[in-house]
Short mmCIF file of N, CA and C in Angstrom, two decimals:
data_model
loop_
_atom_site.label_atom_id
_atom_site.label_comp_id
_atom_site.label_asym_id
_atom_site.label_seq_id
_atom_site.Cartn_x
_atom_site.Cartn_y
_atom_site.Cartn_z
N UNK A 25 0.84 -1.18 0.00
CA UNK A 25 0.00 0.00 0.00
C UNK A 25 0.89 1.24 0.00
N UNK A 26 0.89 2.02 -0.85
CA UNK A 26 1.22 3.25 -1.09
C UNK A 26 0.83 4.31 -0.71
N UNK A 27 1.51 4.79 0.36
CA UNK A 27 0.64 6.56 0.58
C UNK A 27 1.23 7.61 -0.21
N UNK A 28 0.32 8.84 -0.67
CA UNK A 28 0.78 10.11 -0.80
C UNK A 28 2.04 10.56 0.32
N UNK A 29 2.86 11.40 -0.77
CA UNK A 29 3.41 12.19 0.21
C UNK A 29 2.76 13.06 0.89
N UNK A 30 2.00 14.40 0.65
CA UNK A 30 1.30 14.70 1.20
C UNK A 30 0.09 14.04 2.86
N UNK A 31 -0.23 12.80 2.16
CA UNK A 31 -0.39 12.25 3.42
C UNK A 31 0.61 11.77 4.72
N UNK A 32 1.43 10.85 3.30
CA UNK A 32 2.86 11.09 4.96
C UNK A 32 3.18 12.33 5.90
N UNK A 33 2.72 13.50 5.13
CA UNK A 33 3.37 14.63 5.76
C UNK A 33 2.49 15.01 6.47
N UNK A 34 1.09 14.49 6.51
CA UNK A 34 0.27 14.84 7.33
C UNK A 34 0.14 14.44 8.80
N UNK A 35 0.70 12.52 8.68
CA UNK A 35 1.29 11.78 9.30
C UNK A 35 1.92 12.37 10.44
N UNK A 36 3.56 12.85 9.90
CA UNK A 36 4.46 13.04 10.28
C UNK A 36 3.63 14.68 11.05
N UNK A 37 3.55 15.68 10.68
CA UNK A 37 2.56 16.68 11.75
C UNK A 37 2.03 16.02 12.68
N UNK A 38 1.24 14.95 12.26
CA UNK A 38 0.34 14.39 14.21
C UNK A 38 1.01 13.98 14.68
N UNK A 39 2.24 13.67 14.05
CA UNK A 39 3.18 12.43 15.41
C UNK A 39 4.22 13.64 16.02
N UNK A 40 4.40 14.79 15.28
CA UNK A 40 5.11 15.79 16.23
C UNK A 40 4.45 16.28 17.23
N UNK A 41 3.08 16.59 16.63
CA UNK A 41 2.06 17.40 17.17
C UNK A 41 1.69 16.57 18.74
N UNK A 42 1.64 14.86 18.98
CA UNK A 42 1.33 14.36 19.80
C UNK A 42 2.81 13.91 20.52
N UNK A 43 4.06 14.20 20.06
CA UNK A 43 5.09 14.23 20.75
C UNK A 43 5.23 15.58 21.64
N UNK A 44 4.65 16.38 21.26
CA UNK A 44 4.79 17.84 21.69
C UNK A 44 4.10 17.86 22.69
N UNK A 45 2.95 17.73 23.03
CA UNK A 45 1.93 17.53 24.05
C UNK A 45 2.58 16.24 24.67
N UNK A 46 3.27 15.14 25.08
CA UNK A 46 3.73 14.71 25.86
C UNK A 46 4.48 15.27 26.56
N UNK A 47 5.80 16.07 25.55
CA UNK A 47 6.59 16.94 26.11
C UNK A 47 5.87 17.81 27.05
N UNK A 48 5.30 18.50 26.96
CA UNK A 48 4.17 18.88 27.54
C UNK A 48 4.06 18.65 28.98
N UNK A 49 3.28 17.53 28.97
CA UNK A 49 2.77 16.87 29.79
C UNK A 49 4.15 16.01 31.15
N UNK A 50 4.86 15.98 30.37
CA UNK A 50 6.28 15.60 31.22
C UNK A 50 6.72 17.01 31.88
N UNK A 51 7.34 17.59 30.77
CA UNK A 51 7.87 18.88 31.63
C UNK A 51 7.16 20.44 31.76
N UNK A 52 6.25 21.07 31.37
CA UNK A 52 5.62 22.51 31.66
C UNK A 52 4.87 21.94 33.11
N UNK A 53 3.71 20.34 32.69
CA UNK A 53 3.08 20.57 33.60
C UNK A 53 3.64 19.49 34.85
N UNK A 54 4.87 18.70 34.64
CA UNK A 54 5.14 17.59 35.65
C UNK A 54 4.80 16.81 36.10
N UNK A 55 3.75 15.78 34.74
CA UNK A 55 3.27 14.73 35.44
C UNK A 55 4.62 13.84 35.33
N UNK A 56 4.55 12.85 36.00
CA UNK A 56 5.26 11.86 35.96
C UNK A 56 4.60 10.61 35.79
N UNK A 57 5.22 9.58 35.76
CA UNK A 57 4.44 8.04 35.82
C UNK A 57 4.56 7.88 36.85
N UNK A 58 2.72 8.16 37.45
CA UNK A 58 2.41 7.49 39.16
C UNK A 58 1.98 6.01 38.36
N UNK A 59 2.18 4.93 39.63
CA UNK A 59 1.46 3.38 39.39
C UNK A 59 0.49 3.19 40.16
N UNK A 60 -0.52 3.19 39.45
CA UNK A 60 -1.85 2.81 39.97
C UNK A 60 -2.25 1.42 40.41
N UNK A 61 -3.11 0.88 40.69
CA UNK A 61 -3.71 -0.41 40.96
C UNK A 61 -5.24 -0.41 40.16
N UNK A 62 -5.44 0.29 40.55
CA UNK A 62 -7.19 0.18 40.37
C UNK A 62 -7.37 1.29 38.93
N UNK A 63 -8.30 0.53 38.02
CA UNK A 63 -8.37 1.13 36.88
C UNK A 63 -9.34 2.61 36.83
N UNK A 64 -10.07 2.93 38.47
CA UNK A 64 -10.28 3.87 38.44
C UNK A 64 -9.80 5.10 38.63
N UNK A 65 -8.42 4.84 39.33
CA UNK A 65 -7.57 5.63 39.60
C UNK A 65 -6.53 5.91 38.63
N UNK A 66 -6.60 5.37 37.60
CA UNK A 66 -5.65 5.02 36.59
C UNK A 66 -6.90 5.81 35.18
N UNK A 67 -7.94 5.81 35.13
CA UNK A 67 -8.93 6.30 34.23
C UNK A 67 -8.73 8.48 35.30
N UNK A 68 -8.90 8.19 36.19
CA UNK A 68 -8.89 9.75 36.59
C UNK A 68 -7.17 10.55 36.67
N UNK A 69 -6.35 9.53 36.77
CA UNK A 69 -5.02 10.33 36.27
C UNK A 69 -5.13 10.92 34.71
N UNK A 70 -5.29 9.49 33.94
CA UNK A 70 -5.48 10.03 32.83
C UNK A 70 -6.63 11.63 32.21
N UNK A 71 -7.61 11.71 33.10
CA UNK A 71 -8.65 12.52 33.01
C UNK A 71 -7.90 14.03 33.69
N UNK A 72 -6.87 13.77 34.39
CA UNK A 72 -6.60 15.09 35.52
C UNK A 72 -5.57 16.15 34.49
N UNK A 73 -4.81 14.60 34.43
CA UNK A 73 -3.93 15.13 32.91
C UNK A 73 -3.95 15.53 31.55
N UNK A 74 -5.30 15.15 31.32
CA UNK A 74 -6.05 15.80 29.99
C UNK A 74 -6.76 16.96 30.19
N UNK A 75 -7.09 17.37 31.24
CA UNK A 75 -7.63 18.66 31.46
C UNK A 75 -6.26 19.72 32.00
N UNK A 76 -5.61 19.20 32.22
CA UNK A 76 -4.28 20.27 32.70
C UNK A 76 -3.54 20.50 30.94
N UNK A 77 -3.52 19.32 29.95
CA UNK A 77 -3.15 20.08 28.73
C UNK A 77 -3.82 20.82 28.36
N UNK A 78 -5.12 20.53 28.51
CA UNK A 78 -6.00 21.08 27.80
C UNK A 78 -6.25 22.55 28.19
N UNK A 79 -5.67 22.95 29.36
CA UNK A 79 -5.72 24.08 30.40
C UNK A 79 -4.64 25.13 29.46
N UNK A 80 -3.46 23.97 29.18
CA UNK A 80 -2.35 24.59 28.44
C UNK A 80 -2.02 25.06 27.64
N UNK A 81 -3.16 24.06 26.55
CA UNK A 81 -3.35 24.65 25.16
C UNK A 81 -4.19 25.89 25.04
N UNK A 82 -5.12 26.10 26.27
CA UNK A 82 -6.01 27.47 26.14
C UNK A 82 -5.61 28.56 26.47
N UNK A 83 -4.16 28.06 27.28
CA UNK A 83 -3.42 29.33 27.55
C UNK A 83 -2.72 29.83 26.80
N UNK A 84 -1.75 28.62 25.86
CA UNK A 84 -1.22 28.86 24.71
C UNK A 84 -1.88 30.24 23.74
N UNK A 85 -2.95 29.32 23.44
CA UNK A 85 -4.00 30.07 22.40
C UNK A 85 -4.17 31.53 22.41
N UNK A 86 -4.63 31.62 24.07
CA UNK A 86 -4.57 33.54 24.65
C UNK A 86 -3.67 34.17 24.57
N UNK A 87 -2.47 33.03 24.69
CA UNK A 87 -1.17 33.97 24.67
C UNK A 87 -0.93 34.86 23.44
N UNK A 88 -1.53 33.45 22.11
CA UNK A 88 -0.65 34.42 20.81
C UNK A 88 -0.76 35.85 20.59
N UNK A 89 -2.41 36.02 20.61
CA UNK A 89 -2.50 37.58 19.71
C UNK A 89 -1.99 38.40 20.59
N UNK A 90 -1.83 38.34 22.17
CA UNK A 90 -1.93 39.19 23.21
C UNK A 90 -0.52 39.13 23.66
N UNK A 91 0.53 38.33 23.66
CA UNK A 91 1.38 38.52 23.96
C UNK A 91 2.51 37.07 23.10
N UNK A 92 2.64 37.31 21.71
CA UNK A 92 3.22 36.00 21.15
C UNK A 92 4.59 35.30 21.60
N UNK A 93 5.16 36.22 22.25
CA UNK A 93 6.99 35.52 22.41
C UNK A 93 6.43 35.08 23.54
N UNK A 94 5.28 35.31 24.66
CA UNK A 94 5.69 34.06 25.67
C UNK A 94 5.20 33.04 25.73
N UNK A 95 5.53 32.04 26.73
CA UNK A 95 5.09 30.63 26.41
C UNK A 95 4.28 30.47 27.68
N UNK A 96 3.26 29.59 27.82
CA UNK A 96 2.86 29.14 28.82
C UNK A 96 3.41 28.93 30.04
N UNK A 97 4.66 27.81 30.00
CA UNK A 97 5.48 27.85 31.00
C UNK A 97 6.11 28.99 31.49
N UNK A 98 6.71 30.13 30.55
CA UNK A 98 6.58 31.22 31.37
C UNK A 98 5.60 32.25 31.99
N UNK A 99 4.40 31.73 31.70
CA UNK A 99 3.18 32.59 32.69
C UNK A 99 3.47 31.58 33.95
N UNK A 100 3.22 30.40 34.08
CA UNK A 100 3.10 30.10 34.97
C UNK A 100 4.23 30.01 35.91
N UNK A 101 5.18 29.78 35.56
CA UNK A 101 6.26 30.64 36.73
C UNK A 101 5.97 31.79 36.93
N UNK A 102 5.55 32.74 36.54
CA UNK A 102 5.49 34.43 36.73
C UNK A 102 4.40 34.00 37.43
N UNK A 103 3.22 33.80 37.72
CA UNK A 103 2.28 33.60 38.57
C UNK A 103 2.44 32.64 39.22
N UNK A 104 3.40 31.53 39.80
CA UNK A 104 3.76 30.30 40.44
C UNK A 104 4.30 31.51 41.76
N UNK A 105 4.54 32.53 41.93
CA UNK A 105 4.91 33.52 42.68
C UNK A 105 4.07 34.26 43.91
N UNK A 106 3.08 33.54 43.19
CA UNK A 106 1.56 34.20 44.37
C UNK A 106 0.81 33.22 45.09
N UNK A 107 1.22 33.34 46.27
CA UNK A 107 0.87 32.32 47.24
C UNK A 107 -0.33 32.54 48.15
N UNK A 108 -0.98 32.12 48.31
CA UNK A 108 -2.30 31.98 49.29
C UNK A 108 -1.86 31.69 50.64
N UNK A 109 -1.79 32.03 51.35
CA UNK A 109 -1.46 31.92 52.78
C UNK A 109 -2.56 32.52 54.18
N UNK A 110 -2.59 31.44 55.15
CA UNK A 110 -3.19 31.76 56.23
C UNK A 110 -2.28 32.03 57.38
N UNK A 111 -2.86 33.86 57.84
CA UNK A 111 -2.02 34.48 59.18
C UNK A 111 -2.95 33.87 60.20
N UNK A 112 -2.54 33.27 61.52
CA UNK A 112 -3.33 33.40 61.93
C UNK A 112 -2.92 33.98 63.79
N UNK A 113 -3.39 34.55 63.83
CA UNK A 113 -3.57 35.64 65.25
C UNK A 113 -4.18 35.24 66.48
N UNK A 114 -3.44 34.88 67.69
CA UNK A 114 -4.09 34.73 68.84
C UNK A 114 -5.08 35.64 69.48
N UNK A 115 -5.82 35.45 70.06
CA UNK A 115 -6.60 36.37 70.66
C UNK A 115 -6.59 36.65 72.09
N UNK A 116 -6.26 37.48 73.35
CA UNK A 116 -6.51 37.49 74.55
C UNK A 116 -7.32 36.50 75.37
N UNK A 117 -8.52 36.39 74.89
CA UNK A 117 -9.79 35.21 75.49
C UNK A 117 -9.45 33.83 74.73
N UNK A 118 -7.89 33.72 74.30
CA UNK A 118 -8.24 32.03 73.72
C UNK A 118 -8.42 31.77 71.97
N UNK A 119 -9.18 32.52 71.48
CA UNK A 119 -9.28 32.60 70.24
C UNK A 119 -8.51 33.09 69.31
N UNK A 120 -8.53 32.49 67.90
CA UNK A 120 -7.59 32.71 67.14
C UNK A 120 -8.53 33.55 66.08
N UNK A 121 -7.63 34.81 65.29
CA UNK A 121 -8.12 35.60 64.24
C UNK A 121 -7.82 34.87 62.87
N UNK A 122 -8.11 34.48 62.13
CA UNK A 122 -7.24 33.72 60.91
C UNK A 122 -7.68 34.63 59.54
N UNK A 123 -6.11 34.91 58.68
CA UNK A 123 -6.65 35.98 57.75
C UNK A 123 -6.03 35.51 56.84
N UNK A 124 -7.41 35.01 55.45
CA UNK A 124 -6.75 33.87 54.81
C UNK A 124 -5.93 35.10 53.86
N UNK A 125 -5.50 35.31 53.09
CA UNK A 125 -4.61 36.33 52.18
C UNK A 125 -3.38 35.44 50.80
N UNK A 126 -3.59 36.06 49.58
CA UNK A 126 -2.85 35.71 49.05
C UNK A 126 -1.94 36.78 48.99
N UNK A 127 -0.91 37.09 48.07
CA UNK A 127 0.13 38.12 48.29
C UNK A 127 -0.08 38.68 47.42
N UNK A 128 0.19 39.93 47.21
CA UNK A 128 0.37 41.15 45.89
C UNK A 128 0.87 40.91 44.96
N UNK A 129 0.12 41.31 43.89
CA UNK A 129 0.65 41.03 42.02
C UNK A 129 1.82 41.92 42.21
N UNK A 130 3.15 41.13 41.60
CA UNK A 130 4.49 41.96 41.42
C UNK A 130 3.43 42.95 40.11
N UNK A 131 4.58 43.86 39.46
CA UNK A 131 4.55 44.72 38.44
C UNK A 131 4.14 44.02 37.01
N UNK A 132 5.30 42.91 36.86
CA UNK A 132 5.37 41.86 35.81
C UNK A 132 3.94 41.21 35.72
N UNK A 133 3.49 40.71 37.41
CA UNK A 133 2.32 39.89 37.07
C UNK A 133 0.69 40.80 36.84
N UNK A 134 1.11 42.09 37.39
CA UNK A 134 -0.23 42.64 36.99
C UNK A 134 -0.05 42.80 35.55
N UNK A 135 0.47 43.55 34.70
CA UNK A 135 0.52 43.21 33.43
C UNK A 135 0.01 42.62 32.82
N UNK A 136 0.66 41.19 32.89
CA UNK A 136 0.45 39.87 32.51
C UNK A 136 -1.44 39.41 32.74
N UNK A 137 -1.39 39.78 33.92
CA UNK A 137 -2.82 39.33 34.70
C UNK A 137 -3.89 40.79 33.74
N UNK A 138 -3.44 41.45 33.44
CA UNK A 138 -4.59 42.78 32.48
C UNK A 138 -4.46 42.30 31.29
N UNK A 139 -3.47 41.87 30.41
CA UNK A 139 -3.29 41.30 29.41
C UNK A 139 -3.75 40.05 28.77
N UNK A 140 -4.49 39.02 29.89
CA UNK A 140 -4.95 37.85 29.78
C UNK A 140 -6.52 38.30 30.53
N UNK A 141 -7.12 39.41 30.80
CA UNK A 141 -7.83 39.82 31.63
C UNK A 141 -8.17 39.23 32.41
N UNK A 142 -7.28 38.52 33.52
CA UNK A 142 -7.82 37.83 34.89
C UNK A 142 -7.96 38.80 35.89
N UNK A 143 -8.74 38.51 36.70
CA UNK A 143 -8.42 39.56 38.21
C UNK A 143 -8.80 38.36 39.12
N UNK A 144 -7.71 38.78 40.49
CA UNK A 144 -8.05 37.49 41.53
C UNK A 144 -9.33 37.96 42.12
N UNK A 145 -9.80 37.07 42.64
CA UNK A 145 -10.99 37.70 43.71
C UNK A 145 -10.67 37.89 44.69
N UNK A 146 -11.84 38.67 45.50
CA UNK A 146 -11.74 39.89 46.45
C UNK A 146 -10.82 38.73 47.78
N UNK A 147 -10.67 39.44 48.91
CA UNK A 147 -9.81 38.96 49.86
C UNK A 147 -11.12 38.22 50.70
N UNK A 148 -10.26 36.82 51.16
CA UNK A 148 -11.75 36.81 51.69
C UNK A 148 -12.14 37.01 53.33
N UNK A 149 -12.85 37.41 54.02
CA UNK A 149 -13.43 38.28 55.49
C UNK A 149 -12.63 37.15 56.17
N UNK A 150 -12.04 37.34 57.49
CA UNK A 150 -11.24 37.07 58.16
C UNK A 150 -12.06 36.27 59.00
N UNK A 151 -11.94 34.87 60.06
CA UNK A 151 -12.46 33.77 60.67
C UNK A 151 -11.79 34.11 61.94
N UNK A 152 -12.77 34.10 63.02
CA UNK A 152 -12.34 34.05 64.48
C UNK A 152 -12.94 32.35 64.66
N UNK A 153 -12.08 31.63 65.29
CA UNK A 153 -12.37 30.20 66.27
C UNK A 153 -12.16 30.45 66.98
N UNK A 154 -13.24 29.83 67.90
CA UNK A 154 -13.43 29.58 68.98
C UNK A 154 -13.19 27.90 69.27
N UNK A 155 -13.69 27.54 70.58
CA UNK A 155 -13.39 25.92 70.95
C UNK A 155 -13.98 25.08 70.26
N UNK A 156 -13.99 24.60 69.18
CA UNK A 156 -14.57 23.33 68.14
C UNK A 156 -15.27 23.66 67.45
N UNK A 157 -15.22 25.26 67.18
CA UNK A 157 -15.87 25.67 65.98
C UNK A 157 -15.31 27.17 65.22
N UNK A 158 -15.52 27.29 64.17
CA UNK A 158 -15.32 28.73 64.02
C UNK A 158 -16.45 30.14 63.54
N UNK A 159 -16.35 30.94 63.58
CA UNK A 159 -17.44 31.96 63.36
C UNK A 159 -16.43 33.06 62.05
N UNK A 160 -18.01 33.32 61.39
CA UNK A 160 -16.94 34.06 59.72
C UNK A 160 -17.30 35.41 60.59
N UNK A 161 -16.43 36.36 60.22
CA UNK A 161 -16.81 37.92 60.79
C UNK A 161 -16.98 38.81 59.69
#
């Protein structure tokens, strides 16, 4: 059986195209080979990891018109920078203040973050606990 060249070459595009997205999938997003047992856990790796390319390729996509020289992997280091963190504050009577907070967009990442038009959401209202429970304020 004889193929077109043209078809070989069409060939040869999907097999880069699906080498590329492994690449991918190995190094921007770091899966590795976990070993599963159970084929349900082994059906939802596969599922976790198809939605994280798929995350990649949509970022790709936004990137071009709006900003073409960068790559995905470099947004996400530039935003791998903003951390969510809980302060949390004793109180005189026993109780703790807890103030969940992520940290401030550097210069670079607001940019980046107007350019892709994301905005984080608002901060969220600070939690006093008490003994085996907590109250939102």
């Amino acid at each position: 059986m004889r193929q077109e060249p043209a078809e070989l070459w069409q060939f040869y595009i999907q097999l880069t195209e699906i080498e590329a997205a492994f690449r991918t999938l190995k190094d921007d997003l770091g899966l590795r080979p976990i070993y599963h047992r159970l084929e349900q856990r082994i059906e939802a790796h596969i599922f976790v990891a198809f939605l994280a390319y798929c995350l990649h390729v949509t970022l790709r996509a936004r990137l071009k018109p709006l900003a073409g020289g960068l790559t995905p992997r470099a947004v996400l280091d530039k935003f791998a920078a903003i951390q969510m963190l809980d302060v949390h504050f004793p109180t005189t009577d026993g109780r703790t203040l807890i103030l969940s907070r992520y940290t401030d967009l550097g210069i670079d990442q607001k940019i980046l973050a107007e350019q892709l038009d994301l905005t984080l959401p608002p901060q969220k209202p600070p939690k006093i606990t008490a003994a085996d429970r907590s109250l939102t304020r």
